[in-house]
């Protein structure tokens, strides 16, 4: 997948340039072999700093929204997140950080990739 993405950026250097329309970039990324919606949305969130990107299939997000009755499905998360538009990326960062805090994982930076466990 990394090679595929690198080749796509080499072929179209402006693909991940600031100011690109996130919807168009997500669509272009999803056409690449090995890149699904979760990855395309996460790239839009990070590389483009798209304010409304939502990797709805992210397990940390789904766990963070478990209210004791079980996690929502990705479709349920998409439906719920409509109220957060156009700022869903901020909700993603908040939910991922809260999920890490709840599980004793120190976040190295905001996002869904956890850092090492907190000491003690």
Short mmCIF file of C-alpha atoms in Angstrom, two decimals:
data_model
loop_
_atom_site.label_atom_id
_atom_site.label_comp_id
_atom_site.label_asym_id
_atom_site.label_seq_id
_atom_site.Cartn_x
_atom_site.Cartn_y
_atom_site.Cartn_z
CA UNK A 1 0.00 0.00 0.00
CA UNK A 2 2.79 2.46 0.83
CA UNK A 3 4.44 1.85 -2.54
CA UNK A 4 1.11 2.29 -4.29
CA UNK A 5 0.53 5.59 -2.52
CA UNK A 6 4.09 6.76 -3.24
CA UNK A 7 3.69 5.91 -6.93
CA UNK A 8 0.39 7.80 -7.06
CA UNK A 9 1.95 10.88 -5.48
CA UNK A 10 4.96 10.63 -7.82
CA UNK A 11 2.57 10.50 -10.78
CA UNK A 12 0.38 13.35 -9.47
CA UNK A 13 2.56 15.45 -7.12
CA UNK A 14 -0.34 17.70 -6.18
CA UNK A 15 -2.52 14.82 -4.98
CA UNK A 16 -1.89 15.51 -1.29
CA UNK A 17 -1.09 19.20 -1.62
CA UNK A 18 -2.79 21.59 0.80
CA UNK A 19 -5.99 23.04 -0.57
CA UNK A 20 -7.02 19.99 -2.57
CA UNK A 21 -10.72 19.18 -2.23
CA UNK A 22 -10.84 16.35 0.33
CA UNK A 23 -13.71 14.54 -1.40
CA UNK A 24 -11.76 14.35 -4.65
CA UNK A 25 -8.60 13.17 -2.88
CA UNK A 26 -10.51 10.49 -0.93
CA UNK A 27 -12.10 9.28 -4.16
CA UNK A 28 -8.70 9.17 -5.92
CA UNK A 29 -7.11 7.32 -3.00
CA UNK A 30 -9.91 4.76 -2.86
CA UNK A 31 -9.22 3.88 -6.50
CA UNK A 32 -5.70 2.79 -5.51
CA UNK A 33 -5.10 -0.88 -4.83
CA UNK A 34 -4.97 -1.59 -1.09
CA UNK A 35 -6.50 1.69 0.04
CA UNK A 36 -10.03 1.56 1.38
CA UNK A 37 -12.26 4.22 2.83
CA UNK A 38 -10.73 4.08 6.34
CA UNK A 39 -7.21 4.69 5.01
CA UNK A 40 -8.32 7.35 2.52
CA UNK A 41 -10.23 9.22 5.23
CA UNK A 42 -7.31 8.99 7.64
CA UNK A 43 -4.91 10.34 4.98
CA UNK A 44 -7.34 13.21 4.34
CA UNK A 45 -7.49 13.90 8.08
CA UNK A 46 -3.70 13.91 8.48
CA UNK A 47 -2.18 14.96 5.16
CA UNK A 48 -4.83 17.41 4.01
CA UNK A 49 -5.93 18.42 7.50
CA UNK A 50 -9.48 18.02 6.24
CA UNK A 51 -11.85 19.21 8.96
CA UNK A 52 -14.61 16.76 8.04
CA UNK A 53 -12.69 13.52 7.41
CA UNK A 54 -14.12 10.51 9.25
CA UNK A 55 -12.53 7.05 9.17
CA UNK A 56 -15.84 5.46 10.23
CA UNK A 57 -14.46 1.93 10.36
CA UNK A 58 -11.77 2.80 12.92
CA UNK A 59 -12.06 0.41 15.85
CA UNK A 60 -10.86 3.00 18.39
CA UNK A 61 -13.63 5.38 17.34
CA UNK A 62 -16.25 2.67 17.55
CA UNK A 63 -15.00 1.57 20.99
CA UNK A 64 -14.97 5.16 22.22
CA UNK A 65 -18.66 5.46 21.37
CA UNK A 66 -19.63 2.29 23.25
CA UNK A 67 -22.12 3.54 25.82
CA UNK A 68 -22.37 0.19 27.56
CA UNK A 69 -24.79 -1.19 25.03
CA UNK A 70 -22.14 -2.13 22.49
CA UNK A 71 -20.20 -0.35 19.81
CA UNK A 72 -22.02 1.29 16.94
CA UNK A 73 -21.45 -0.06 13.45
CA UNK A 74 -19.52 2.07 10.96
CA UNK A 75 -22.89 2.94 9.37
CA UNK A 76 -24.19 3.92 12.79
CA UNK A 77 -21.15 6.12 13.35
CA UNK A 78 -21.67 7.79 9.97
CA UNK A 79 -25.30 8.51 10.84
CA UNK A 80 -24.42 9.83 14.30
CA UNK A 81 -21.59 11.98 12.97
CA UNK A 82 -23.83 14.02 10.68
CA UNK A 83 -24.48 16.35 13.63
CA UNK A 84 -20.73 16.98 13.93
CA UNK A 85 -20.30 18.22 10.36
CA UNK A 86 -18.20 19.99 9.13
CA UNK A 87 -15.87 19.32 12.06
CA UNK A 88 -15.83 15.52 12.27
CA UNK A 89 -12.02 15.33 12.24
CA UNK A 90 -11.94 17.15 15.57
CA UNK A 91 -14.38 14.59 16.98
CA UNK A 92 -12.11 11.80 15.64
CA UNK A 93 -9.10 13.21 17.46
CA UNK A 94 -11.06 13.73 20.66
CA UNK A 95 -12.63 10.27 20.60
CA UNK A 96 -9.34 8.53 19.85
CA UNK A 97 -7.62 10.39 22.67
CA UNK A 98 -10.43 9.55 25.08
CA UNK A 99 -10.31 5.88 24.08
CA UNK A 100 -6.57 5.83 24.72
CA UNK A 101 -7.02 7.54 28.10
CA UNK A 102 -9.74 5.07 29.08
CA UNK A 103 -7.43 2.15 28.33
CA UNK A 104 -4.31 3.57 30.00
CA UNK A 105 -2.58 4.28 26.69
CA UNK A 106 -0.59 7.47 26.39
CA UNK A 107 -1.14 9.13 23.03
CA UNK A 108 2.07 10.30 21.39
CA UNK A 109 0.03 12.64 19.25
CA UNK A 110 -3.69 13.04 18.64
CA UNK A 111 -5.06 10.27 16.49
CA UNK A 112 -6.02 6.65 16.54
CA UNK A 113 -2.56 5.12 16.61
CA UNK A 114 -1.81 4.56 20.31
CA UNK A 115 1.54 5.22 21.89
CA UNK A 116 3.11 2.98 24.52
CA UNK A 117 1.22 2.21 27.72
CA UNK A 118 1.47 4.81 30.42
CA UNK A 119 3.82 3.96 33.28
CA UNK A 120 2.34 2.42 36.42
#
